[in-house]
Amino acid sequence: MSNVFPRQITNPPIKAVSSDGCYIIDENGKQYFDGSGGAAVSCLGHGDPDVIKAVQDQTSKMAFAHTGFFSSDPAEELAELLIDNAPGELDRVYFVSGGSEAIEAAIKLARQFHIENGEPSRHHIIARKQSYHGNTLGALAAGGNKWRRNQFEPILIDASHISPCYEYVDKLKEETSFDYGQRVAQELEDEILRLGTDKVMAFIVEPVVGATMGAVPAVPGYFKKVRNICDKYGVLLILDEVMCGMGRTGHLFASEFDEIAPDILCIAKGLGAGYQPIGAMLCSKNIYNRLGKGSGFFQHGHTYMGHPVACAAALAVLKAILNRKLLSSIKSKSNQLFNCLETQLGHHPNIGDIRGRGLFIGIEIVKNIETKKPFDPNLKVAASIKHAAFEAGLICYPMSGTRDGKWGDHILLAPPFIINENQIIELVNKLSISIESLK
Ligand SMILES: Cc1ncc(COP(=O)(O)O)c(C=O)c1O
């Protein structure tokens, strides 16, 4: 008998009892390769001695001091290192306990900024269809995944959802990738004009879409146009790098690839790498100074924000990513993993697309690769691959609803950055076995 409220009431999980490197071991001694780092969390793998030591040291020195009274060395040092490496004018870091909290803080900061900037009519969020920004009410309202939103719709704030940049499915044959990107980015300007140029406070977007679409990056030129439109209309650009940030794509911040900088940026997951629950919202000097010269405070806060032990863990993770030169090794490991996937799965009749960036890879499963038609949702293809993979000793992150929240299936891979050559082969072999179970 368990008193834990699990995710799936009808199918509660077995217990994990230990973990080591890229593996998690269950209560029966079975070993699983962690091919998705849980959900793009465990970027350093399990049992990293430096992070464990940082947590132990900070816990014995000072586990907690409320941020209403104190800052702490780990929070200060972590903020400085993040800002030293962050794009554009990002200047301040607001530490929270996870991704949804970071998004909530971003939405509220955008609203408060516009009020203190003399534009109180700005309150509308624009986001994209098929995005995921978290499960708290503000973050869920921003997200564009119908399945996640449906039953909560009556209690969500209003948000507009424009098309994602989803080249595999939506680019017209006669269009170049660039033109396609410009076309879908134009929807942002059209929506701002439709709502009223004095009404929109922020556009929120994942640089590489994770859970809901399976590692979908934008085409070249898309984000430059988005940035220009936001600047033209005074709309804040919030980048959600909760899943794709912190080195996952081979860049510390995913948006570096697109050569743009946001006004607000959210990170979590790989920031604490699973050693502690932590997220962060980074904002520009301009936003911070506006509040500084105005009300002098941000009307927000959580008990555990800036938790010293969480910050100490994240500081050790960030130092590991930077000092162990993991970002450059991600690029070569990414090539190996893509090659291996292409060789073993590229000719499979149901593998429509293998995409992504760095160690953030999506595999889209289709019924027919010519027409790109997905499987009937009633077949629950993603769920059966997840089950088969788990049986085969592989943790990956399959999801249905890739196309519109209902149709489509994909598998997301986000292995630890420490994955080695043999483990890449192990991952792809186990994944192939799981996909074969489709027949
Ligand atoms: C892009 C993105 N934003 C926000 C979140 C929410 O993060 P959390 O689950 O830590 O609240 C997630 C979680 O998967 C995510 O992928």
Tab-separated table of C-alpha atoms and ligand atoms in Angstrom:
chain	number	residue	atom	x	y	z
A	1	MET	CA	0.000	0.000	0.000
A	2	SER	CA	1.257	3.441	-0.932
A	3	ASN	CA	0.097	6.860	0.220
A	4	VAL	CA	1.940	8.639	-2.547
A	5	PHE	CA	-0.268	10.356	-5.134
A	6	PRO	CA	1.395	9.193	-8.375
A	7	ARG	CA	1.133	10.746	-11.842
A	8	GLN	CA	-0.874	7.768	-13.161
A	9	ILE	CA	-3.356	6.646	-10.541
A	10	THR	CA	-4.222	3.498	-12.493
A	11	ASN	CA	-0.597	2.629	-13.142
A	12	PRO	CA	1.644	3.676	-10.252
A	13	PRO	CA	5.402	3.386	-10.889
A	14	ILE	CA	7.869	0.966	-9.346
A	15	LYS	CA	10.565	2.373	-7.066
A	16	ALA	CA	13.971	3.537	-8.225
A	17	VAL	CA	16.538	2.812	-5.514
A	18	SER	CA	19.893	3.941	-6.871
A	19	SER	CA	21.583	5.566	-9.816
A	20	ASP	CA	25.044	5.717	-11.296
A	21	GLY	CA	26.336	7.681	-14.287
A	22	CYS	CA	23.837	7.227	-17.130
A	23	TYR	CA	21.858	4.509	-15.323
A	24	ILE	CA	18.972	4.237	-12.841
A	25	ILE	CA	18.407	0.980	-10.924
A	26	ASP	CA	14.952	-0.127	-9.769
A	27	GLU	CA	13.880	-2.026	-6.641
A	28	ASN	CA	14.334	-5.363	-8.459
A	29	GLY	CA	17.889	-4.573	-9.470
A	30	LYS	CA	17.028	-3.876	-13.120
A	31	GLN	CA	19.197	-1.216	-14.752
A	32	TYR	CA	17.816	1.435	-17.153
A	33	PHE	CA	19.785	3.649	-19.489
A	34	ASP	CA	18.594	7.209	-18.859
A	35	GLY	CA	18.196	8.242	-22.492
A	36	SER	CA	16.118	11.317	-21.754
A	37	GLY	CA	17.693	12.445	-18.477
A	38	GLY	CA	14.181	11.953	-17.035
A	39	ALA	CA	12.736	14.917	-18.923
A	40	ALA	CA	15.952	16.656	-20.041
A	41	VAL	CA	17.052	17.073	-16.427
A	42	SER	CA	20.046	14.846	-15.597
A	43	CYS	CA	22.596	16.513	-17.865
A	44	LEU	CA	25.598	15.409	-15.767
A	45	GLY	CA	24.250	11.923	-15.200
A	46	HIS	CA	23.759	10.513	-11.723
A	47	GLY	CA	26.197	10.599	-8.798
A	48	ASP	CA	28.424	13.471	-9.887
A	49	PRO	CA	30.907	13.812	-6.972
A	50	ASP	CA	31.449	17.587	-7.359
A	51	VAL	CA	27.746	18.381	-7.218
A	52	ILE	CA	27.167	15.993	-4.325
A	53	LYS	CA	30.008	17.623	-2.394
A	54	ALA	CA	28.659	21.112	-3.098
A	55	VAL	CA	25.249	20.077	-1.736
A	56	GLN	CA	26.783	18.428	1.341
A	57	ASP	CA	29.059	21.386	2.079
A	58	GLN	CA	26.311	23.960	1.733
A	59	THR	CA	23.865	21.899	3.797
A	60	SER	CA	26.329	21.703	6.676
A	61	LYS	CA	27.275	25.375	6.414
A	62	MET	CA	23.764	26.813	6.068
A	63	ALA	CA	20.783	24.971	4.618
A	64	PHE	CA	18.352	27.883	4.511
A	65	ALA	CA	18.157	31.611	5.114
A	66	HIS	CA	14.960	33.353	3.964
A	67	THR	CA	15.474	35.709	1.012
A	68	GLY	CA	13.267	38.277	2.742
A	69	PHE	CA	16.251	38.810	5.047
A	70	PHE	CA	19.386	37.501	3.347
A	71	SER	CA	21.200	36.737	0.130
A	72	SER	CA	23.806	33.955	0.138
A	73	ASP	CA	27.210	33.213	-1.379
A	74	PRO	CA	25.962	30.423	-3.684
A	75	ALA	CA	23.100	32.605	-5.020
A	76	GLU	CA	25.454	35.533	-5.650
A	77	GLU	CA	28.134	33.412	-7.294
A	78	LEU	CA	25.653	31.492	-9.453
A	79	ALA	CA	23.915	34.666	-10.634
A	80	GLU	CA	27.262	36.207	-11.571
A	81	LEU	CA	28.392	33.159	-13.538
A	82	LEU	CA	25.054	32.911	-15.366
A	83	ILE	CA	25.070	36.590	-16.297
A	84	ASP	CA	28.736	36.448	-17.387
A	85	ASN	CA	27.667	33.833	-19.941
A	86	ALA	CA	24.172	35.064	-20.797
A	87	PRO	CA	23.169	36.714	-24.082
A	88	GLY	CA	22.442	40.403	-24.649
A	89	GLU	CA	21.499	42.717	-21.818
A	90	LEU	CA	20.402	40.060	-19.347
A	91	ASP	CA	21.629	41.333	-16.012
A	92	ARG	CA	19.668	39.928	-13.063
A	93	VAL	CA	18.686	36.426	-11.993
A	94	TYR	CA	15.563	35.573	-10.001
A	95	PHE	CA	15.954	32.082	-8.534
A	96	VAL	CA	12.913	29.831	-8.091
A	97	SER	CA	12.344	26.104	-7.671
A	98	GLY	CA	11.496	24.888	-11.184
A	99	GLY	CA	10.411	25.686	-14.717
A	100	SER	CA	6.761	26.584	-14.128
A	101	GLU	CA	7.729	28.961	-11.336
A	102	ALA	CA	10.262	30.631	-13.644
A	103	ILE	CA	7.552	31.142	-16.287
A	104	GLU	CA	5.070	32.517	-13.733
A	105	ALA	CA	7.701	34.989	-12.578
A	106	ALA	CA	8.416	35.989	-16.189
A	107	ILE	CA	4.742	36.635	-16.958
A	108	LYS	CA	4.221	38.695	-13.812
A	109	LEU	CA	7.434	40.639	-14.340
A	110	ALA	CA	6.380	41.478	-17.925
A	111	ARG	CA	3.067	42.822	-16.623
A	112	GLN	CA	4.630	44.834	-13.803
A	113	PHE	CA	7.283	46.247	-16.136
A	114	HIS	CA	4.669	47.656	-18.512
A	115	ILE	CA	2.678	49.178	-15.648
A	116	GLU	CA	5.767	50.900	-14.260
A	117	ASN	CA	6.771	51.877	-17.790
A	118	GLY	CA	3.518	53.836	-18.133
A	119	GLU	CA	1.678	51.327	-20.342
A	120	PRO	CA	-0.848	49.636	-18.037
A	121	SER	CA	-3.057	48.559	-20.965
A	122	ARG	CA	-0.495	45.917	-21.925
A	123	HIS	CA	-1.687	42.631	-20.482
A	124	HIS	CA	-2.025	40.156	-23.356
A	125	ILE	CA	0.343	37.212	-23.887
A	126	ILE	CA	1.033	35.748	-27.297
A	127	ALA	CA	2.545	32.263	-27.465
A	128	ARG	CA	2.542	29.436	-30.020
A	129	LYS	CA	0.334	26.445	-30.659
A	130	GLN	CA	1.804	23.187	-29.444
A	131	SER	CA	4.119	24.865	-26.924
A	132	TYR	CA	4.544	23.823	-23.295
A	133	HIS	CA	5.478	26.316	-20.625
A	134	GLY	CA	4.518	24.468	-17.441
A	135	ASN	CA	1.517	23.306	-15.473
A	136	THR	CA	0.795	26.145	-13.037
A	137	LEU	CA	-2.165	28.244	-14.180
A	138	GLY	CA	-0.265	31.165	-15.747
A	139	ALA	CA	2.218	28.867	-17.491
A	140	LEU	CA	-0.570	26.532	-18.639
A	141	ALA	CA	-2.479	29.517	-20.051
A	142	ALA	CA	0.586	30.538	-22.033
A	143	GLY	CA	1.114	26.991	-23.348
A	144	GLY	CA	-0.535	26.043	-26.616
A	145	ASN	CA	-0.988	22.298	-26.186
A	146	LYS	CA	-4.711	21.621	-26.409
A	147	TRP	CA	-4.666	18.325	-24.552
A	148	ARG	CA	-2.934	19.847	-21.522
A	149	ARG	CA	-5.215	22.906	-21.532
A	150	ASN	CA	-8.647	21.431	-22.343
A	151	GLN	CA	-10.278	20.730	-18.986
A	152	PHE	CA	-8.701	23.780	-17.320
A	153	GLU	CA	-9.626	26.220	-20.110
A	154	PRO	CA	-12.374	28.012	-18.110
A	155	ILE	CA	-9.902	28.986	-15.391
A	156	LEU	CA	-7.043	30.092	-17.670
A	157	ILE	CA	-6.233	33.708	-18.524
A	158	ASP	CA	-6.635	34.710	-22.161
A	159	ALA	CA	-3.666	34.090	-24.442
A	160	SER	CA	-3.274	34.012	-28.234
A	161	HIS	CA	-1.537	31.151	-29.991
A	162	ILE	CA	0.128	31.616	-33.352
A	163	SER	CA	1.642	28.818	-35.470
A	164	PRO	CA	4.866	27.164	-34.358
A	165	CYS	CA	7.843	26.979	-36.708
A	166	TYR	CA	7.430	23.318	-37.690
A	167	GLU	CA	9.208	22.843	-40.979
A	168	TYR	CA	8.709	19.073	-41.320
A	169	VAL	CA	4.921	19.383	-41.448
A	170	ASP	CA	3.982	22.957	-42.302
A	171	LYS	CA	6.502	24.199	-44.885
A	172	LEU	CA	4.937	24.339	-48.344
A	173	LYS	CA	6.761	22.493	-51.154
A	174	GLU	CA	7.270	25.656	-53.182
A	175	GLU	CA	8.665	27.611	-50.173
A	176	THR	CA	12.285	27.854	-49.048
A	177	SER	CA	12.951	27.188	-45.345
A	178	PHE	CA	13.759	30.850	-44.896
A	179	ASP	CA	10.531	32.035	-46.543
A	180	TYR	CA	8.541	29.569	-44.481
A	181	GLY	CA	10.082	30.975	-41.287
A	182	GLN	CA	9.317	34.544	-42.343
A	183	ARG	CA	5.715	33.578	-43.084
A	184	VAL	CA	5.056	32.024	-39.681
A	185	ALA	CA	6.949	34.770	-37.845
A	186	GLN	CA	4.706	37.306	-39.623
A	187	GLU	CA	1.778	35.807	-37.691
A	188	LEU	CA	3.230	37.500	-34.608
A	189	GLU	CA	2.969	40.958	-36.122
A	190	ASP	CA	-0.507	40.186	-37.480
A	191	GLU	CA	-1.675	39.089	-34.034
A	192	ILE	CA	-0.186	42.156	-32.309
A	193	LEU	CA	-2.036	44.374	-34.803
A	194	ARG	CA	-5.257	42.404	-34.346
A	195	LEU	CA	-5.138	42.692	-30.545
A	196	GLY	CA	-4.000	46.313	-30.544
A	197	THR	CA	-0.428	47.558	-30.329
A	198	ASP	CA	-1.016	48.900	-26.809
A	199	LYS	CA	-2.446	45.602	-25.520
A	200	VAL	CA	0.304	43.014	-25.894
A	201	MET	CA	2.833	42.591	-23.072
A	202	ALA	CA	4.929	39.633	-24.196
A	203	PHE	CA	5.600	36.901	-26.720
A	204	ILE	CA	6.716	33.674	-25.078
A	205	VAL	CA	8.444	30.957	-27.066
A	206	GLU	CA	10.743	27.927	-26.737
A	207	PRO	CA	13.842	28.308	-28.984
A	208	VAL	CA	13.720	24.533	-29.507
A	209	VAL	CA	10.300	23.051	-28.716
A	210	GLY	CA	10.682	20.123	-26.340
A	211	ALA	CA	8.041	17.943	-24.704
A	212	THR	CA	5.060	18.725	-26.928
A	213	MET	CA	6.711	18.484	-30.378
A	214	GLY	CA	9.998	16.623	-29.900
A	215	ALA	CA	13.050	18.873	-30.313
A	216	VAL	CA	11.835	21.191	-33.064
A	217	PRO	CA	14.226	24.092	-33.763
A	218	ALA	CA	13.181	27.109	-35.831
A	219	VAL	CA	14.442	27.663	-39.393
A	220	PRO	CA	17.161	30.277	-40.046
A	221	GLY	CA	15.886	33.836	-39.884
A	222	TYR	CA	12.749	33.059	-37.870
A	223	PHE	CA	13.967	34.365	-34.522
A	224	LYS	CA	15.614	37.456	-36.028
A	225	LYS	CA	12.247	38.445	-37.465
A	226	VAL	CA	10.516	37.682	-34.158
A	227	ARG	CA	13.031	39.874	-32.317
A	228	ASN	CA	12.471	42.734	-34.793
A	229	ILE	CA	8.690	42.538	-34.451
A	230	CYS	CA	8.916	42.567	-30.637
A	231	ASP	CA	11.210	45.627	-30.779
A	232	LYS	CA	8.941	47.417	-33.248
A	233	TYR	CA	5.899	47.132	-30.974
A	234	GLY	CA	7.494	47.248	-27.511
A	235	VAL	CA	6.508	43.632	-26.820
A	236	LEU	CA	8.821	41.778	-24.425
A	237	LEU	CA	10.398	38.602	-25.789
A	238	ILE	CA	10.380	35.814	-23.198
A	239	LEU	CA	12.440	32.786	-24.175
A	240	ASP	CA	11.527	29.548	-22.439
A	241	GLU	CA	14.783	27.602	-22.245
A	242	VAL	CA	13.578	25.456	-19.356
A	243	MET	CA	14.172	22.321	-21.409
A	244	CYS	CA	16.540	23.385	-24.183
A	245	GLY	CA	18.847	25.634	-22.131
A	246	MET	CA	21.918	24.922	-19.993
A	247	GLY	CA	23.978	23.279	-22.694
A	248	ARG	CA	21.372	20.812	-23.941
A	249	THR	CA	21.705	22.026	-27.555
A	250	GLY	CA	25.496	22.394	-27.407
A	251	HIS	CA	25.178	26.083	-26.467
A	252	LEU	CA	24.845	27.176	-22.876
A	253	PHE	CA	21.781	29.186	-23.911
A	254	ALA	CA	19.869	27.700	-26.849
A	255	SER	CA	19.101	31.114	-28.338
A	256	GLU	CA	22.832	31.736	-28.954
A	257	PHE	CA	22.387	29.609	-32.076
A	258	ASP	CA	19.680	31.948	-33.383
A	259	GLU	CA	21.857	34.969	-32.586
A	260	ILE	CA	19.191	36.835	-30.703
A	261	ALA	CA	18.811	37.915	-27.099
A	262	PRO	CA	15.571	37.979	-25.108
A	263	ASP	CA	14.258	40.508	-22.597
A	264	ILE	CA	13.481	37.676	-20.187
A	265	LEU	CA	14.815	34.126	-20.232
A	266	CYS	CA	13.696	31.116	-18.178
A	267	ILE	CA	15.814	28.104	-17.292
A	268	ALA	CA	15.388	25.094	-14.968
A	269	LYS	CA	15.862	21.320	-15.467
A	270	GLY	CA	19.566	21.106	-16.458
A	271	LEU	CA	20.349	24.039	-14.165
A	272	GLY	CA	20.107	21.786	-11.129
A	273	ALA	CA	20.655	18.627	-13.198
A	274	GLY	CA	18.297	16.789	-10.833
A	275	TYR	CA	20.539	17.258	-7.789
A	276	GLN	CA	18.277	20.017	-6.478
A	277	PRO	CA	14.982	21.520	-7.668
A	278	ILE	CA	15.866	24.937	-9.075
A	279	GLY	CA	14.809	27.258	-11.882
A	280	ALA	CA	15.628	30.832	-12.742
A	281	MET	CA	14.269	33.843	-14.556
A	282	LEU	CA	16.873	36.167	-16.053
A	283	CYS	CA	15.842	39.691	-17.029
A	284	SER	CA	17.406	42.626	-18.825
A	285	LYS	CA	19.003	45.620	-17.159
A	286	ASN	CA	16.266	47.810	-18.643
A	287	ILE	CA	13.447	45.838	-16.996
A	288	TYR	CA	15.257	45.616	-13.673
A	289	ASN	CA	16.103	49.317	-13.627
A	290	ARG	CA	12.546	50.299	-14.515
A	291	LEU	CA	11.277	48.563	-11.368
A	292	GLY	CA	14.252	49.867	-9.422
A	293	LYS	CA	13.396	53.463	-10.282
A	294	GLY	CA	9.672	52.832	-9.895
A	295	SER	CA	8.101	50.805	-7.109
A	296	GLY	CA	11.482	49.465	-6.026
A	297	PHE	CA	10.290	45.896	-5.775
A	298	PHE	CA	8.864	43.007	-7.764
A	299	GLN	CA	5.496	41.987	-6.354
A	300	HIS	CA	6.202	38.280	-6.303
A	301	GLY	CA	8.112	35.701	-4.234
A	302	HIS	CA	8.217	32.144	-2.920
A	303	THR	CA	9.494	30.749	0.380
A	304	TYR	CA	12.146	28.619	-1.280
A	305	MET	CA	13.374	31.112	-3.882
A	306	GLY	CA	17.150	31.475	-3.943
A	307	HIS	CA	17.509	28.379	-1.760
A	308	PRO	CA	21.210	28.225	-0.813
A	309	VAL	CA	21.558	24.457	-1.247
A	310	ALA	CA	19.787	24.522	-4.625
A	311	CYS	CA	22.007	27.409	-5.735
A	312	ALA	CA	25.136	25.590	-4.531
A	313	ALA	CA	24.160	22.512	-6.545
A	314	ALA	CA	23.413	24.595	-9.651
A	315	LEU	CA	26.692	26.463	-9.272
A	316	ALA	CA	28.576	23.158	-9.229
A	317	VAL	CA	26.598	21.988	-12.288
A	318	LEU	CA	27.324	25.170	-14.222
A	319	LYS	CA	31.017	25.032	-13.321
A	320	ALA	CA	31.096	21.409	-14.498
A	321	ILE	CA	29.484	22.330	-17.839
A	322	LEU	CA	31.916	25.196	-18.389
A	323	ASN	CA	35.145	23.891	-16.838
A	324	ARG	CA	34.937	20.321	-18.136
A	325	LYS	CA	34.429	21.687	-21.674
A	326	LEU	CA	31.197	19.731	-21.994
A	327	LEU	CA	29.709	22.085	-24.590
A	328	SER	CA	32.267	21.190	-27.251
A	329	SER	CA	31.996	17.474	-26.465
A	330	ILE	CA	28.193	17.704	-26.857
A	331	LYS	CA	28.695	18.684	-30.494
A	332	SER	CA	30.744	15.583	-31.340
A	333	LYS	CA	28.491	13.282	-29.303
A	334	SER	CA	25.507	14.789	-31.076
A	335	ASN	CA	27.005	13.913	-34.465
A	336	GLN	CA	27.630	10.333	-33.331
A	337	LEU	CA	24.101	9.974	-31.989
A	338	PHE	CA	22.498	11.455	-35.128
A	339	ASN	CA	24.635	9.163	-37.343
A	340	CYS	CA	23.744	6.111	-35.314
A	341	LEU	CA	20.026	6.995	-35.372
A	342	GLU	CA	20.105	7.631	-39.128
A	343	THR	CA	21.911	4.342	-39.789
A	344	GLN	CA	19.642	2.206	-37.648
A	345	LEU	CA	16.315	3.982	-37.936
A	346	GLY	CA	16.609	6.304	-40.942
A	347	HIS	CA	15.114	3.709	-43.311
A	348	HIS	CA	12.397	2.492	-40.996
A	349	PRO	CA	8.991	2.839	-42.706
A	350	ASN	CA	7.526	4.693	-39.721
A	351	ILE	CA	10.344	7.112	-38.907
A	352	GLY	CA	9.325	10.363	-40.549
A	353	ASP	CA	11.869	12.776	-39.140
A	354	ILE	CA	14.984	12.742	-36.961
A	355	ARG	CA	15.714	16.287	-35.804
A	356	GLY	CA	17.012	18.477	-33.045
A	357	ARG	CA	20.207	20.107	-31.921
A	358	GLY	CA	23.035	18.941	-29.677
A	359	LEU	CA	21.904	16.198	-27.311
A	360	PHE	CA	18.270	17.227	-27.719
A	361	ILE	CA	16.836	14.986	-30.399
A	362	GLY	CA	13.300	14.256	-31.575
A	363	ILE	CA	12.127	11.329	-33.660
A	364	GLU	CA	8.724	11.716	-35.265
A	365	ILE	CA	6.786	8.512	-35.862
A	366	VAL	CA	4.343	8.452	-38.781
A	367	LYS	CA	2.066	5.890	-40.372
A	368	ASN	CA	3.247	6.845	-43.850
A	369	ILE	CA	6.535	8.603	-44.540
A	370	GLU	CA	5.442	9.817	-48.005
A	371	THR	CA	2.264	11.558	-46.847
A	372	LYS	CA	3.621	12.185	-43.301
A	373	LYS	CA	0.236	11.023	-42.029
A	374	PRO	CA	0.381	10.155	-38.310
A	375	PHE	CA	-0.984	7.004	-36.678
A	376	ASP	CA	-4.536	6.916	-35.330
A	377	PRO	CA	-4.325	8.438	-31.803
A	378	ASN	CA	-6.384	5.515	-30.455
A	379	LEU	CA	-3.403	3.240	-31.139
A	380	LYS	CA	-1.421	5.127	-28.443
A	381	VAL	CA	1.822	4.621	-30.323
A	382	ALA	CA	3.942	6.825	-28.051
A	383	ALA	CA	2.692	5.080	-24.917
A	384	SER	CA	3.462	1.645	-26.330
A	385	ILE	CA	6.994	2.710	-27.329
A	386	LYS	CA	7.561	4.109	-23.839
A	387	HIS	CA	6.418	0.803	-22.348
A	388	ALA	CA	8.529	-1.305	-24.733
A	389	ALA	CA	11.590	0.882	-24.107
A	390	PHE	CA	11.185	0.578	-20.349
A	391	GLU	CA	10.958	-3.213	-20.730
A	392	ALA	CA	14.159	-3.087	-22.807
A	393	GLY	CA	15.910	-1.070	-20.079
A	394	LEU	CA	15.693	2.353	-21.687
A	395	ILE	CA	14.188	5.567	-20.362
A	396	CYS	CA	13.139	7.834	-23.227
A	397	TYR	CA	10.397	10.450	-23.498
A	398	PRO	CA	7.746	9.504	-26.084
A	399	MET	CA	4.679	11.733	-26.386
A	400	SER	CA	1.501	11.776	-28.458
A	401	GLY	CA	-0.219	14.830	-29.878
A	402	THR	CA	2.845	16.126	-31.727
A	403	ARG	CA	0.789	17.748	-34.503
A	404	ASP	CA	-2.117	19.346	-32.654
A	405	GLY	CA	-2.348	17.947	-29.127
A	406	LYS	CA	-4.130	14.818	-30.396
A	407	TRP	CA	-2.591	13.537	-33.636
A	408	GLY	CA	1.061	12.636	-34.059
A	409	ASP	CA	3.717	10.813	-32.035
A	410	HIS	CA	7.349	11.489	-31.257
A	411	ILE	CA	10.158	10.299	-29.020
A	412	LEU	CA	12.382	12.817	-27.270
A	413	LEU	CA	15.978	11.923	-26.411
A	414	ALA	CA	18.049	14.030	-24.022
A	415	PRO	CA	20.819	11.801	-22.669
A	416	PRO	CA	23.355	12.928	-20.062
A	417	PHE	CA	26.263	14.936	-21.530
A	418	ILE	CA	28.615	12.233	-20.185
A	419	ILE	CA	27.214	9.577	-22.551
A	420	ASN	CA	30.084	7.656	-24.234
A	421	GLU	CA	30.400	5.955	-27.614
A	422	ASN	CA	29.312	2.507	-26.395
A	423	GLN	CA	26.369	4.002	-24.573
A	424	ILE	CA	25.238	5.808	-27.727
A	425	ILE	CA	25.119	2.390	-29.391
A	426	GLU	CA	23.293	0.920	-26.382
A	427	LEU	CA	20.724	3.734	-26.469
A	428	VAL	CA	20.022	3.353	-30.187
A	429	ASN	CA	19.889	-0.466	-30.000
A	430	LYS	CA	17.373	-0.388	-27.183
A	431	LEU	CA	15.362	2.290	-28.962
A	432	SER	CA	15.299	0.212	-32.172
A	433	ILE	CA	13.987	-2.781	-30.232
A	434	SER	CA	11.232	-0.596	-28.777
A	435	ILE	CA	10.244	0.798	-32.165
A	436	GLU	CA	10.222	-2.675	-33.703
A	437	SER	CA	7.541	-3.561	-31.158
A	438	LEU	CA	5.207	-1.332	-33.233
A	439	LYS	CA	4.768	-4.146	-35.766
B	1	LIG	C1	9.766	24.306	-22.103
B	1	LIG	C2	9.263	24.046	-20.712
B	1	LIG	N1	8.847	25.069	-19.964
B	1	LIG	C3	8.405	24.897	-18.707
B	1	LIG	C4	8.351	23.635	-18.138
B	1	LIG	C5	7.859	23.453	-16.726
B	1	LIG	O1	8.898	23.093	-15.894
B	1	LIG	P1	8.627	22.338	-14.515
B	1	LIG	O2	8.088	20.999	-14.862
B	1	LIG	O3	9.974	22.307	-13.861
B	1	LIG	O4	7.656	23.161	-13.756
B	1	LIG	C6	8.774	22.531	-18.888
B	1	LIG	C7	8.718	21.166	-18.330
B	1	LIG	O5	8.793	20.182	-19.015
B	1	LIG	C8	9.235	22.743	-20.217
B	1	LIG	O6	9.649	21.717	-20.974
